[in-house]
mmCIF file of C-alpha atoms and ligand atoms in Angstrom:
data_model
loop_
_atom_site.group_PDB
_atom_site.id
_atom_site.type_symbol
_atom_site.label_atom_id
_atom_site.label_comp_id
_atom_site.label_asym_id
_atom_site.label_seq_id
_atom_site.Cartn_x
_atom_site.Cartn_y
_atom_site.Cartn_z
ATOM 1 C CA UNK A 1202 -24.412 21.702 16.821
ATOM 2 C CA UNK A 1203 -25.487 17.818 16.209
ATOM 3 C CA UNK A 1204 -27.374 16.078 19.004
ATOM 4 C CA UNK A 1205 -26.740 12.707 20.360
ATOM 5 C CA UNK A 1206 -28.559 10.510 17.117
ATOM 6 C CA UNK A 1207 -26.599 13.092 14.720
ATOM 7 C CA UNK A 1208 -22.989 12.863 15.866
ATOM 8 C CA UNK A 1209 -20.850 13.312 12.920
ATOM 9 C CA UNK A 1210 -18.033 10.791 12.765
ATOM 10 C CA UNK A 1211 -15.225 11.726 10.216
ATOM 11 C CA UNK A 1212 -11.989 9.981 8.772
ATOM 12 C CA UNK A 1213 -9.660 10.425 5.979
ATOM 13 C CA UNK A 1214 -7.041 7.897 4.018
ATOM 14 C CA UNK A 1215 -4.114 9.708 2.441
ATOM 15 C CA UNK A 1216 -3.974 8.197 -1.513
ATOM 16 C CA UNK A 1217 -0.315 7.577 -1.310
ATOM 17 C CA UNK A 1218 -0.282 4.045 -2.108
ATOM 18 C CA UNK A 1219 -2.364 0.775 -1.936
ATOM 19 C CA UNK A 1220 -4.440 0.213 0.618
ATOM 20 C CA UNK A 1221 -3.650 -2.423 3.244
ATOM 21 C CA UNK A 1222 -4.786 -4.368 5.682
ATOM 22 C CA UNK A 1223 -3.811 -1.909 8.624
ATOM 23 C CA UNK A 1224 -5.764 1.046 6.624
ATOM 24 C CA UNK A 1225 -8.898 -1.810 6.646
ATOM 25 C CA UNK A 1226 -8.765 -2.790 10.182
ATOM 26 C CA UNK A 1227 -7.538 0.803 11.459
ATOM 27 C CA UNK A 1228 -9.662 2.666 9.798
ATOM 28 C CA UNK A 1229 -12.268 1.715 7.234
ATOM 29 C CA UNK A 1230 -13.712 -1.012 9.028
ATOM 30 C CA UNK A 1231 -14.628 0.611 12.035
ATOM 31 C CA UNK A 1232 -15.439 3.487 10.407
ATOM 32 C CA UNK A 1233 -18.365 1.691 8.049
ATOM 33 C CA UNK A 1234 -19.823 0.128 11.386
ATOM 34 C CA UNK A 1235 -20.540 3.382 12.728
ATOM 35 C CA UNK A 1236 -22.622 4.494 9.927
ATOM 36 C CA UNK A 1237 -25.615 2.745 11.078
ATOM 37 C CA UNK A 1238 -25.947 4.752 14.515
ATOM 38 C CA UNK A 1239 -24.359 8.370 13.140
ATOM 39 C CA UNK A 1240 -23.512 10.853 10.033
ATOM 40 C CA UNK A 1241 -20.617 9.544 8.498
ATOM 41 C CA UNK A 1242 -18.552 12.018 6.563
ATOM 42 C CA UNK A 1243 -15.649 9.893 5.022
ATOM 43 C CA UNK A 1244 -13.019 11.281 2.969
ATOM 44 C CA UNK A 1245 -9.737 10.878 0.377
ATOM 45 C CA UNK A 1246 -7.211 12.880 1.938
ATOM 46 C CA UNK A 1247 -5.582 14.016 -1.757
ATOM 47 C CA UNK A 1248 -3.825 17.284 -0.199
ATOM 48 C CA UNK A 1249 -2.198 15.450 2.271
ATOM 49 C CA UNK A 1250 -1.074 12.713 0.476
ATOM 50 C CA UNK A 1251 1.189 15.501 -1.282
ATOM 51 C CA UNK A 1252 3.528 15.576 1.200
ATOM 52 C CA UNK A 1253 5.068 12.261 -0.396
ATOM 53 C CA UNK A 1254 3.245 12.099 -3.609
ATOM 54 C CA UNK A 1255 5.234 13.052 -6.605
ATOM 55 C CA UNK A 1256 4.018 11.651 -9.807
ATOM 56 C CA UNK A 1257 0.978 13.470 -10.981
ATOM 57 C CA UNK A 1258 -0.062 10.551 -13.562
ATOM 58 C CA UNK A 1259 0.267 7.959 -10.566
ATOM 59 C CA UNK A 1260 -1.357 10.208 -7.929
ATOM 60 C CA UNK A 1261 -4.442 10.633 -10.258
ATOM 61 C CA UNK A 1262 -4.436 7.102 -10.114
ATOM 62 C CA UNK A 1263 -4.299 6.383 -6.677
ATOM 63 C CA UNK A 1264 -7.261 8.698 -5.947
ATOM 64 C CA UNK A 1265 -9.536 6.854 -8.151
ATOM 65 C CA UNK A 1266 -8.189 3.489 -6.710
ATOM 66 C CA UNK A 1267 -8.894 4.584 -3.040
ATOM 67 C CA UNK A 1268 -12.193 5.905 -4.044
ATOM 68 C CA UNK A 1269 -13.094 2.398 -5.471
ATOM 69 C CA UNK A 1270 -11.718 0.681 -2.326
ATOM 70 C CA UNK A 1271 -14.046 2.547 0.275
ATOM 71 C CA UNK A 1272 -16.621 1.891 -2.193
ATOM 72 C CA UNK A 1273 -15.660 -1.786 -2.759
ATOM 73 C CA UNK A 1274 -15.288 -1.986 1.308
ATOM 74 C CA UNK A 1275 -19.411 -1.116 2.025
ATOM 75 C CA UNK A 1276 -18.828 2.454 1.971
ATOM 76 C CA UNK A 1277 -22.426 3.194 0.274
ATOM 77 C CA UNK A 1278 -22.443 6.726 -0.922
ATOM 78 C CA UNK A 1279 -26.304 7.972 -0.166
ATOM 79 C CA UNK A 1280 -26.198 7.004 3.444
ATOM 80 C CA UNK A 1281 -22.192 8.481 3.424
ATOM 81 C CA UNK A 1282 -20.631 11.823 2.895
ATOM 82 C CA UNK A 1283 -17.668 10.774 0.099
ATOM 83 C CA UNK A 1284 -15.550 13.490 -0.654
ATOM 84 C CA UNK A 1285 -12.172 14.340 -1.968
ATOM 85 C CA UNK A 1286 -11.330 16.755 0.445
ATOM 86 C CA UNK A 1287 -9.181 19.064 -1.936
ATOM 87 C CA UNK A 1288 -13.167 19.784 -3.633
ATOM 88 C CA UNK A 1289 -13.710 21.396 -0.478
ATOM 89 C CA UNK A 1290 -12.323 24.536 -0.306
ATOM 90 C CA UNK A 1291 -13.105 25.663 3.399
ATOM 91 C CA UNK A 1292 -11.008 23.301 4.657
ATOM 92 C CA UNK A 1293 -8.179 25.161 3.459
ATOM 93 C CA UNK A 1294 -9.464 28.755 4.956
ATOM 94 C CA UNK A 1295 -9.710 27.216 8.248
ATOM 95 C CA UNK A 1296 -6.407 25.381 7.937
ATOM 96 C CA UNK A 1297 -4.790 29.570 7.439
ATOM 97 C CA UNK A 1298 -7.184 30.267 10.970
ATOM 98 C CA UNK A 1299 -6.128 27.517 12.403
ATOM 99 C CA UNK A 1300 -2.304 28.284 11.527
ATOM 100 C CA UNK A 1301 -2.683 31.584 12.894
ATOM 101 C CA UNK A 1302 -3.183 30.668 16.421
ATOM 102 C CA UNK A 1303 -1.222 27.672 16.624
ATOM 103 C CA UNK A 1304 2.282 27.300 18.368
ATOM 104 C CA UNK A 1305 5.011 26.736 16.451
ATOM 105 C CA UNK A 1306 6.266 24.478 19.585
ATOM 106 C CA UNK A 1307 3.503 22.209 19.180
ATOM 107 C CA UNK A 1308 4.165 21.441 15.144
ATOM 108 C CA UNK A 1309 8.265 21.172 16.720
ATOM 109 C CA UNK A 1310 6.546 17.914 18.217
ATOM 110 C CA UNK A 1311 4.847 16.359 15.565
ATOM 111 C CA UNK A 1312 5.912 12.591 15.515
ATOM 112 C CA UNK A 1313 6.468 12.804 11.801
ATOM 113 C CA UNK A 1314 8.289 15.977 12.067
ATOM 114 C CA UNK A 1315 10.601 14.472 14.604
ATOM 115 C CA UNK A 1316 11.333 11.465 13.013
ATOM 116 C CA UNK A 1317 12.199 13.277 9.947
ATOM 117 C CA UNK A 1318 14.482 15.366 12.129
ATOM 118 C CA UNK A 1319 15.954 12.325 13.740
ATOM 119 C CA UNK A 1320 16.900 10.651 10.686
ATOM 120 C CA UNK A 1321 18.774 13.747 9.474
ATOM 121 C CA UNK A 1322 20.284 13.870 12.489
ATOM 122 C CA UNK A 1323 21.317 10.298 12.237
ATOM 123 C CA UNK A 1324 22.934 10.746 8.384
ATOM 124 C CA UNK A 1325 24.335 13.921 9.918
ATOM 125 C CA UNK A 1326 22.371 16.468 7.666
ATOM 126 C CA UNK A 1327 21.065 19.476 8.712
ATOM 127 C CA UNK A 1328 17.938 18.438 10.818
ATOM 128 C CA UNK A 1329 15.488 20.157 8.119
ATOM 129 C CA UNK A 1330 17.777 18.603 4.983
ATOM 130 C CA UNK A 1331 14.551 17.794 2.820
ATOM 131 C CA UNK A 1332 11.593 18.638 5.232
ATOM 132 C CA UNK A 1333 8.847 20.833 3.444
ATOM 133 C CA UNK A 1334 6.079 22.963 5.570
ATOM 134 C CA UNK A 1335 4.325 21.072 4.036
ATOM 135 C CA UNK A 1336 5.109 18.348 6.611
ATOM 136 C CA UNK A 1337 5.415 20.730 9.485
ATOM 137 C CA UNK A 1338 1.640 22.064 8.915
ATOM 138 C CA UNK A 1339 0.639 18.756 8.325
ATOM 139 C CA UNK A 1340 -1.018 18.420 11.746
ATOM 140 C CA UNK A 1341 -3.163 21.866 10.801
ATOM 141 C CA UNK A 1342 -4.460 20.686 7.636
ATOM 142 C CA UNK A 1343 -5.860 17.241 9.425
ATOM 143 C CA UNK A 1344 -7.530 19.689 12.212
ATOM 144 C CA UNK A 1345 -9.180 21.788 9.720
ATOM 145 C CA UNK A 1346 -10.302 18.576 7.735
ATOM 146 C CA UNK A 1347 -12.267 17.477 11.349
ATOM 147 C CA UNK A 1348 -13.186 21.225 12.568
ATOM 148 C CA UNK A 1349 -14.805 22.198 9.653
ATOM 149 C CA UNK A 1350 -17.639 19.492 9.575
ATOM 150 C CA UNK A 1351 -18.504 19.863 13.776
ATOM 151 C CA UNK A 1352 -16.975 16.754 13.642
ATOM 152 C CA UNK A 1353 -17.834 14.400 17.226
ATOM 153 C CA UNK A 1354 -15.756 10.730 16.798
ATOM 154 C CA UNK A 1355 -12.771 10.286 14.477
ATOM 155 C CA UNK A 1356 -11.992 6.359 13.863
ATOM 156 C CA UNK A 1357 -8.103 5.949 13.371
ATOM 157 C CA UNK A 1358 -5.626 3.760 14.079
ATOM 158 C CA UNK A 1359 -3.188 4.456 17.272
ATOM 159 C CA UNK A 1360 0.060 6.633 14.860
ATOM 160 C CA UNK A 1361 -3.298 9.463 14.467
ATOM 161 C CA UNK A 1362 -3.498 9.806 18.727
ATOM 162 C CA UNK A 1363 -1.366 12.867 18.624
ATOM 163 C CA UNK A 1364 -2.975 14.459 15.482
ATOM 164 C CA UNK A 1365 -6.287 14.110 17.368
ATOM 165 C CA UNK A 1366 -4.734 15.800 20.497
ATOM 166 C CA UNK A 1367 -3.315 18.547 18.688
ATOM 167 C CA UNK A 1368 -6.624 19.082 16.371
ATOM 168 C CA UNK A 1369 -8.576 19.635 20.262
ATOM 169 C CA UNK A 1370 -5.734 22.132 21.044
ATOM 170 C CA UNK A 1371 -6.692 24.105 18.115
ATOM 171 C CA UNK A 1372 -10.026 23.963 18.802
ATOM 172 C CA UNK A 1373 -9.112 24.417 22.160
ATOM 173 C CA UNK A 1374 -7.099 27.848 21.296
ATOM 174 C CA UNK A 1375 -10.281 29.285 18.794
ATOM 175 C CA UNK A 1376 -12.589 28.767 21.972
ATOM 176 C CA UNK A 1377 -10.199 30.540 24.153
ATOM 177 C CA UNK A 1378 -10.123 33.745 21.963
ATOM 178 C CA UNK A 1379 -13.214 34.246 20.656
ATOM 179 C CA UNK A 1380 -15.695 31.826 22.720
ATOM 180 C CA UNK A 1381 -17.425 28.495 21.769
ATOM 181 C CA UNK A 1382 -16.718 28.249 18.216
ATOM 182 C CA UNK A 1383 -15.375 24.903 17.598
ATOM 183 C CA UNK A 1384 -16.403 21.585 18.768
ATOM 184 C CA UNK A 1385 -13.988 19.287 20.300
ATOM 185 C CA UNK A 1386 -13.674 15.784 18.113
ATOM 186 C CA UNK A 1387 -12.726 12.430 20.325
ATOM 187 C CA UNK A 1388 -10.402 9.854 18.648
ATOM 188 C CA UNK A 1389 -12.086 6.332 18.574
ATOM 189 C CA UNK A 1390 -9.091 3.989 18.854
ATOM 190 C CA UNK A 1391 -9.950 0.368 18.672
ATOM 191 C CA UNK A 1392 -8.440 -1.631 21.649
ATOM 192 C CA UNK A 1393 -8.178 -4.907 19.659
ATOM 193 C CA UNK A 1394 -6.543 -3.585 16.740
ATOM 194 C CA UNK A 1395 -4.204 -0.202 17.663
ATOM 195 C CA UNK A 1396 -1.255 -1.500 15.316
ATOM 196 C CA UNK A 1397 -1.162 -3.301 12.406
ATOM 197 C CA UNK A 1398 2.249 -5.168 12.098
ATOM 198 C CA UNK A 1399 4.044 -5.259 8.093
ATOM 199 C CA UNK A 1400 5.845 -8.048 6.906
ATOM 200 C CA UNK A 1401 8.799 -6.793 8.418
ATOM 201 C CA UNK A 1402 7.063 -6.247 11.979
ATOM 202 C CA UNK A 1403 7.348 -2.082 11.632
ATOM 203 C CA UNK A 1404 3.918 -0.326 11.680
ATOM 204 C CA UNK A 1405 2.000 -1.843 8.367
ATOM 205 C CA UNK A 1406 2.341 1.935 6.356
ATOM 206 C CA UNK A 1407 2.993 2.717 2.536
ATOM 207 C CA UNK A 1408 5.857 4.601 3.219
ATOM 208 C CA UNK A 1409 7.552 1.432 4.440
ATOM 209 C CA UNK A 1410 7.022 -1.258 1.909
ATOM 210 C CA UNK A 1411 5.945 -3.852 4.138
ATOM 211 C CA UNK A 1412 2.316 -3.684 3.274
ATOM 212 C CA UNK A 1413 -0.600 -6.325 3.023
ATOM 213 C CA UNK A 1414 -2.530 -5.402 -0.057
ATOM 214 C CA UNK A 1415 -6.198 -5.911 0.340
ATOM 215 C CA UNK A 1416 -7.077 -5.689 -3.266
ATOM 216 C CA UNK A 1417 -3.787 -8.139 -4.446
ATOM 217 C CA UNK A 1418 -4.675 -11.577 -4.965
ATOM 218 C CA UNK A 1419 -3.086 -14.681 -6.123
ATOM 219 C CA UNK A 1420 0.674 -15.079 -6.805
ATOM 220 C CA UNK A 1421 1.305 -11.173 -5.679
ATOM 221 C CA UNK A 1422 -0.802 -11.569 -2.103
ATOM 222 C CA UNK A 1423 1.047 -15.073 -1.628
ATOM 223 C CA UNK A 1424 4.687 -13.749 -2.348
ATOM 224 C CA UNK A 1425 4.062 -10.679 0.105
ATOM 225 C CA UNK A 1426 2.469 -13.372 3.051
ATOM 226 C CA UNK A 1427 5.416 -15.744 2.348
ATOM 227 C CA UNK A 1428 7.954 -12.652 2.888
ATOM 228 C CA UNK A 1429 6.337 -12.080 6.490
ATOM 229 C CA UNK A 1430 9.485 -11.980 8.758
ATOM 230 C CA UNK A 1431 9.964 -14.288 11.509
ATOM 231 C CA UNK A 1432 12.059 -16.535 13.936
ATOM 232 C CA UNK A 1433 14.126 -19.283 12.413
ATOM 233 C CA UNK A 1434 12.763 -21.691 15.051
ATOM 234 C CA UNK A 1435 11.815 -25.076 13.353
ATOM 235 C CA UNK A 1436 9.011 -26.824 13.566
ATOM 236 C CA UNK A 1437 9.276 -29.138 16.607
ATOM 237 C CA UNK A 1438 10.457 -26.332 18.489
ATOM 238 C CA UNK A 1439 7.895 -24.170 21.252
ATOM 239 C CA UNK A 1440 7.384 -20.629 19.873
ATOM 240 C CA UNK A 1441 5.726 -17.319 21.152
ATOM 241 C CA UNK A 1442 2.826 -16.233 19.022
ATOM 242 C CA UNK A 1443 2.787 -12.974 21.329
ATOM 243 C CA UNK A 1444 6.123 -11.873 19.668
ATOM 244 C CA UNK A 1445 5.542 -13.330 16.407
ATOM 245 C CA UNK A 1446 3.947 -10.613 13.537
ATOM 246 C CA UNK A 1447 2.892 -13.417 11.472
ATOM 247 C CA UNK A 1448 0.222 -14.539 14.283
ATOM 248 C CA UNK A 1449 -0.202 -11.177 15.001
ATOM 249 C CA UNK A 1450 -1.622 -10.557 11.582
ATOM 250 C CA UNK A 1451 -3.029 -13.818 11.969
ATOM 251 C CA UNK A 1452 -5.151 -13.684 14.375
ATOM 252 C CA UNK A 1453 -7.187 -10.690 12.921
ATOM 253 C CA UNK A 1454 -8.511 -12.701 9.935
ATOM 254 C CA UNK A 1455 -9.203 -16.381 11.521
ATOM 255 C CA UNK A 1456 -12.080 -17.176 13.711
ATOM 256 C CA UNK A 1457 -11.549 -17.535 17.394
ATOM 257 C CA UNK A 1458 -11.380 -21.255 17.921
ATOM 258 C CA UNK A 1459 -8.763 -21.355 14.894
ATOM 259 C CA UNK A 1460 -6.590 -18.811 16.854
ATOM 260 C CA UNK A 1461 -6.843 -20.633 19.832
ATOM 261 C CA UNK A 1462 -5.686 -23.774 18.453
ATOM 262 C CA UNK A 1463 -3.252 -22.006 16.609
ATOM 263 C CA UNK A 1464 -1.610 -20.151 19.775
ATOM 264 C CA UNK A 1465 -1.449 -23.645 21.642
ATOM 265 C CA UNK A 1466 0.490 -25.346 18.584
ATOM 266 C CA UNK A 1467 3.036 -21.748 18.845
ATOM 267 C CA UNK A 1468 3.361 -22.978 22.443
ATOM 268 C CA UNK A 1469 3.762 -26.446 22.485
ATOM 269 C CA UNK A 1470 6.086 -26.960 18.706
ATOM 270 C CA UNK A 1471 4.870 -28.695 16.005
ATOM 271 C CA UNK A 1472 3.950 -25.210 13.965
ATOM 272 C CA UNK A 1473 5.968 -24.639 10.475
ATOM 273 C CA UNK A 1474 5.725 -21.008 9.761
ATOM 274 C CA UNK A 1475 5.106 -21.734 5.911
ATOM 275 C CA UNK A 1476 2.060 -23.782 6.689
ATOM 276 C CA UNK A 1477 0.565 -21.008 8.557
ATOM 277 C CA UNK A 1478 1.387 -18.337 5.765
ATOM 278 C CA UNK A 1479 0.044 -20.710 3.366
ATOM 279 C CA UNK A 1480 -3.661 -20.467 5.615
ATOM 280 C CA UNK A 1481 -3.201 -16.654 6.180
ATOM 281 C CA UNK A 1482 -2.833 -16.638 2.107
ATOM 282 C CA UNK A 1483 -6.060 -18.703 1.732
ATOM 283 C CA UNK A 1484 -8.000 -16.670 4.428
ATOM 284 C CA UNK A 1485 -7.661 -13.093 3.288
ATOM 285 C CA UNK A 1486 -8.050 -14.643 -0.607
ATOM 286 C CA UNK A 1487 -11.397 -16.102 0.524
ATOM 287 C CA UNK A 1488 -12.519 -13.310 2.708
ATOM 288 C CA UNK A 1489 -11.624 -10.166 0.133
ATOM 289 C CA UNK A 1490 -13.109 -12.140 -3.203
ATOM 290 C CA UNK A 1491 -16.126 -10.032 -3.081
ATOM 291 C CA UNK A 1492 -14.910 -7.170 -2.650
ATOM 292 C CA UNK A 1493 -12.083 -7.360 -4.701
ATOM 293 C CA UNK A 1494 -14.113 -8.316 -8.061
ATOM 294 C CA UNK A 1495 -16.252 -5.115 -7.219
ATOM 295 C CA UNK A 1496 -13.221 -3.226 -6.410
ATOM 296 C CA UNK A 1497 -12.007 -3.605 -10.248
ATOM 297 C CA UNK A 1498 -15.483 -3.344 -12.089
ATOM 298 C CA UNK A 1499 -15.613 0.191 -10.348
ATOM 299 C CA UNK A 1500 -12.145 1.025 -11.187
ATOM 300 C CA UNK A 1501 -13.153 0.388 -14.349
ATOM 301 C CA UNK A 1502 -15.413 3.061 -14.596
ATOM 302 C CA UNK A 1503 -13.600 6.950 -13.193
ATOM 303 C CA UNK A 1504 -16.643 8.991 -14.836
ATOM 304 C CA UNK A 1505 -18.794 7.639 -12.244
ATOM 305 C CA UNK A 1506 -16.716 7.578 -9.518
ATOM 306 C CA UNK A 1507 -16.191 11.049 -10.252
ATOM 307 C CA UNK A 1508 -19.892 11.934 -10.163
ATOM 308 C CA UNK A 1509 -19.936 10.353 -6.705
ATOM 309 C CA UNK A 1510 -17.410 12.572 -5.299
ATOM 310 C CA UNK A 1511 -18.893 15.722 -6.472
ATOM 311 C CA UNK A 1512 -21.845 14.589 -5.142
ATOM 312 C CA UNK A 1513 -20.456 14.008 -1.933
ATOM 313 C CA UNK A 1514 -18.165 17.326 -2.239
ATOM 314 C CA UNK A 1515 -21.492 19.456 -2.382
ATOM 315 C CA UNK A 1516 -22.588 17.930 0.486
ATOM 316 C CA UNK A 1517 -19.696 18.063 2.493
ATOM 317 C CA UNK A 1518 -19.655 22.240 1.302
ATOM 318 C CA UNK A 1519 -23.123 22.383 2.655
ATOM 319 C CA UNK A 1520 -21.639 21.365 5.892
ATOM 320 C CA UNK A 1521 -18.830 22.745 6.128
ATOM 321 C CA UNK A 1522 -19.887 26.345 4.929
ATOM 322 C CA UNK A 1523 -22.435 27.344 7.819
ATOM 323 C CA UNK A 1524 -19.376 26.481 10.462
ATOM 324 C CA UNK A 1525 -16.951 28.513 8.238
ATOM 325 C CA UNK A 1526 -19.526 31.436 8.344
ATOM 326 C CA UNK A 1527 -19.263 31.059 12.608
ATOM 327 C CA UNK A 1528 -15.728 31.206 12.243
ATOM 328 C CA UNK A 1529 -15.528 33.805 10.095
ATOM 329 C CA UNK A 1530 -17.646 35.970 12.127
ATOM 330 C CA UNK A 1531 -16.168 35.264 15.494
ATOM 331 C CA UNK A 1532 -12.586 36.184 14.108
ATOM 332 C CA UNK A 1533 -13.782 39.552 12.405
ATOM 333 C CA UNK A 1534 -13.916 38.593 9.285
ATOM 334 C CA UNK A 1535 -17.005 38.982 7.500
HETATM 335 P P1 ADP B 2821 -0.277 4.805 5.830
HETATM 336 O O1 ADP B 2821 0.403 4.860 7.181
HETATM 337 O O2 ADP B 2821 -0.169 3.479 5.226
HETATM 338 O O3 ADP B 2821 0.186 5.916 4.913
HETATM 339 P P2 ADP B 2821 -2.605 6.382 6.259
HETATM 340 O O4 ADP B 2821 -1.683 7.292 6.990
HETATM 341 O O5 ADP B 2821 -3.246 6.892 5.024
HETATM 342 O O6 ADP B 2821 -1.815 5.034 6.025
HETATM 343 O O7 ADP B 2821 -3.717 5.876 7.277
HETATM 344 C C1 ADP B 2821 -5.097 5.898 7.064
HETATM 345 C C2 ADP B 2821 -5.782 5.336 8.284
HETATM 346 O O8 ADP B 2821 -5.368 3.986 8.508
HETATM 347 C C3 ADP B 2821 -5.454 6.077 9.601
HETATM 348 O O9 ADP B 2821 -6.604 6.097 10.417
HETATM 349 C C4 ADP B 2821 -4.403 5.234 10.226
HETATM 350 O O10 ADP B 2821 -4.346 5.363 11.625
HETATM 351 C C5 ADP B 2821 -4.853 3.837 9.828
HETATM 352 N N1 ADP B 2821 -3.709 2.946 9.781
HETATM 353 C C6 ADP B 2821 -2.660 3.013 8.933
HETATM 354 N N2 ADP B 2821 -1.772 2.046 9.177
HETATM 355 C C7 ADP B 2821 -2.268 1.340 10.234
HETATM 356 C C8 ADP B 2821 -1.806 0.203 10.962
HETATM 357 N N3 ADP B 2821 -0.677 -0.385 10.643
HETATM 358 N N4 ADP B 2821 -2.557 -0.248 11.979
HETATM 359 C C9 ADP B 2821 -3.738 0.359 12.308
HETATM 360 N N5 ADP B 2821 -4.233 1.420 11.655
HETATM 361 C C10 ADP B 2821 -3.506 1.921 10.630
HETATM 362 N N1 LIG B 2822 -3.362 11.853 8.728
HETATM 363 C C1 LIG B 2822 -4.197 10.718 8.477
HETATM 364 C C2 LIG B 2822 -3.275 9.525 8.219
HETATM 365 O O1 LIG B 2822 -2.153 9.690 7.859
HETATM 366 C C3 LIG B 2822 -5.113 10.918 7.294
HETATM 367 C C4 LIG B 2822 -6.056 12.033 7.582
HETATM 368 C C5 LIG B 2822 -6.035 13.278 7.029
HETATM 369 C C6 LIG B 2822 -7.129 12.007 8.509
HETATM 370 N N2 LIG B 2822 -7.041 14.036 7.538
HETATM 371 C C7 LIG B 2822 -7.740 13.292 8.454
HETATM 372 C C8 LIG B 2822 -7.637 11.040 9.376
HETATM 373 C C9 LIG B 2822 -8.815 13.636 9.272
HETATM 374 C C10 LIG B 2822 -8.732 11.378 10.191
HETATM 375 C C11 LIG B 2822 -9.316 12.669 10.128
HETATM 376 O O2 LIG B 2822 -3.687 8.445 8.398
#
């Protein structure tokens, strides 16, 4: 087990679309500032991303555009473990241990499970019309992707709470059985940020087509800021930015004092919602340039990108190998 300087923080992004602002301020971001204190193992989450993914040619894609954005981000591979967690075949062993002593009533709760449920249930299908296990075990396959590395601190955004919960059950149920075998991981939810809004005010989330691209720029990033949904107040008229998802992404990207002013103009009238989109559209053009112009040169080059993630796959094995051997052996299998 790790001591305090060595915890081992962990995250994954699913490569089911293009990454967005609610991924970067979620996720990535807080998960590249806690490199400098402990081990961070950081990860494409291809298998998981099959649960929606259907297009081979455009999922091959999408892995190799994900890997360039954590890359592009700050994600510097010696100080990192970078992975592609379907190169790590453990995982997938624990996932079946992991399966075997979980409840069937607990994956019956999964929010994604339900919601797929309820929206049968509202077309008046059968409540599993069109659900695979593959979404039902989804809540396994996460815990085995933290379990198997001794993971300590997970950074994710608020919609992973209950997968965190249910990953310390597992662990929870191993330890019961056979003794200390698995650590227990701790979300790290950031206060400030919890919930990225989309354009349409819905959790920002590729499944919903309300996203932010980080890596779009120009005439694409401006159409998708001007499409932000919001009041049809004019512009003499008071407003409230707490209510309003175009502050609320906002807010994230402009410096404090801007904000401030900002919220006092929603208050007192005299704020067009165009003229705001239009600054939102100049900040996050200015503040990705960097990263977006690195983001292409390494897209532009998969043989490398490739050698990175093997690289980081044998490392993540070497990790994930010795706990697989405890488990093993505490089980009976050996
Ligand atoms: P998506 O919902 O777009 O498919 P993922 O499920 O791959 O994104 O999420 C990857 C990480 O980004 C997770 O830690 C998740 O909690 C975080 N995240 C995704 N969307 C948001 C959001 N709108 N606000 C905050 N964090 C988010
Ligand atoms: N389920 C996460 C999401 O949808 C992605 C993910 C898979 C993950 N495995 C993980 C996140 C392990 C943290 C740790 O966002």
């Amino acid at each position: 087990m790790t001591t305090e300087q060595t915890k081992i923080v962990l995250t994954g992004i699913k490569p089911s679309g293009e990454l967005h602002l609610g991924n970067y301020l979620g996720a990535i971001e807080p998960a590249l500032a806690e490199v400098t204190q402990h081990r961070g193992f950081y990860f494409i989450a291809d298998y998981h991303a099959l649960t929606t993914v259907r297009d081979p040619i455009r999922f091959e894609q999408q892995i190799y555009e994900l890997a360039a954005a954590w890359l592009a981000l700050g994600l510097n591979p010696d100080q990192v473990v970078f992975y592609r967690q379907s190169q790590v075949s453990e995982i997938f062993e624990l996932f079946w241990i992991l399966a075997c002593v979980t409840p069937k009533g607990m994956l019956n709760r999964a929010h994604a499970y339900k919601a797929a449920m309820e929206q049968n249930q509202s077309l008046g299908q059968d409540v599993d019309f069109n659900v695979q296990a593959g979404l039902y075990n989804y809540p396994i396959l996460m815990a085995a992707d933290i379990l198997a590395f001794d993971t300590d601190i997970v950074p994710v955004g608020q919609d992973q709470k209950q997968h965190l919960e249910m990953a310390r059950d597992m662990a929870n149920s191993i330890n019961a059985i056979y003794g200390p075998v698995l650590k227990l991981p701790e979300a790290k939810i950031r206060e400030q940020v919890k919930t990225v809004p989309g354009i349409d005010g819905q959790k920002m989330s590729k499944s919903y087509d309300n996203v932010i691209p980080i890596f779009a720029s120009g005439k694409t990033l401006r159409k998708r800021i001007m499409s932000i949904v919001t009041d049809s107040k004019g512009l003499e008229e008071s407003k409230d930015p707490d209510s309003c998802n175009l502050f609320a992404i906002y807010r994230y990207f402009a410096d404090p004092e801007a904000v401030q002013a900002t919220r006092q103009k929603y208050l007192d009238g005299g704020l067009g919602y165009g003229y705001l989109k239009q600054e939102l559209f100049e900040l996050l053009e200015f503040r990705f340039k960097d990263q977006r112009d690195y983001y292409y040169e390494l897209l532009a080059d998969k043989s490398k990108l490739d050698q990175i993630l093997a690289q980081g796959a044998e490392e993540a094995r070497a990790m994930a190998i010795p706990v697989l051997k405890r488990v093993r052996k505490a089980i009976g299998i050996i």
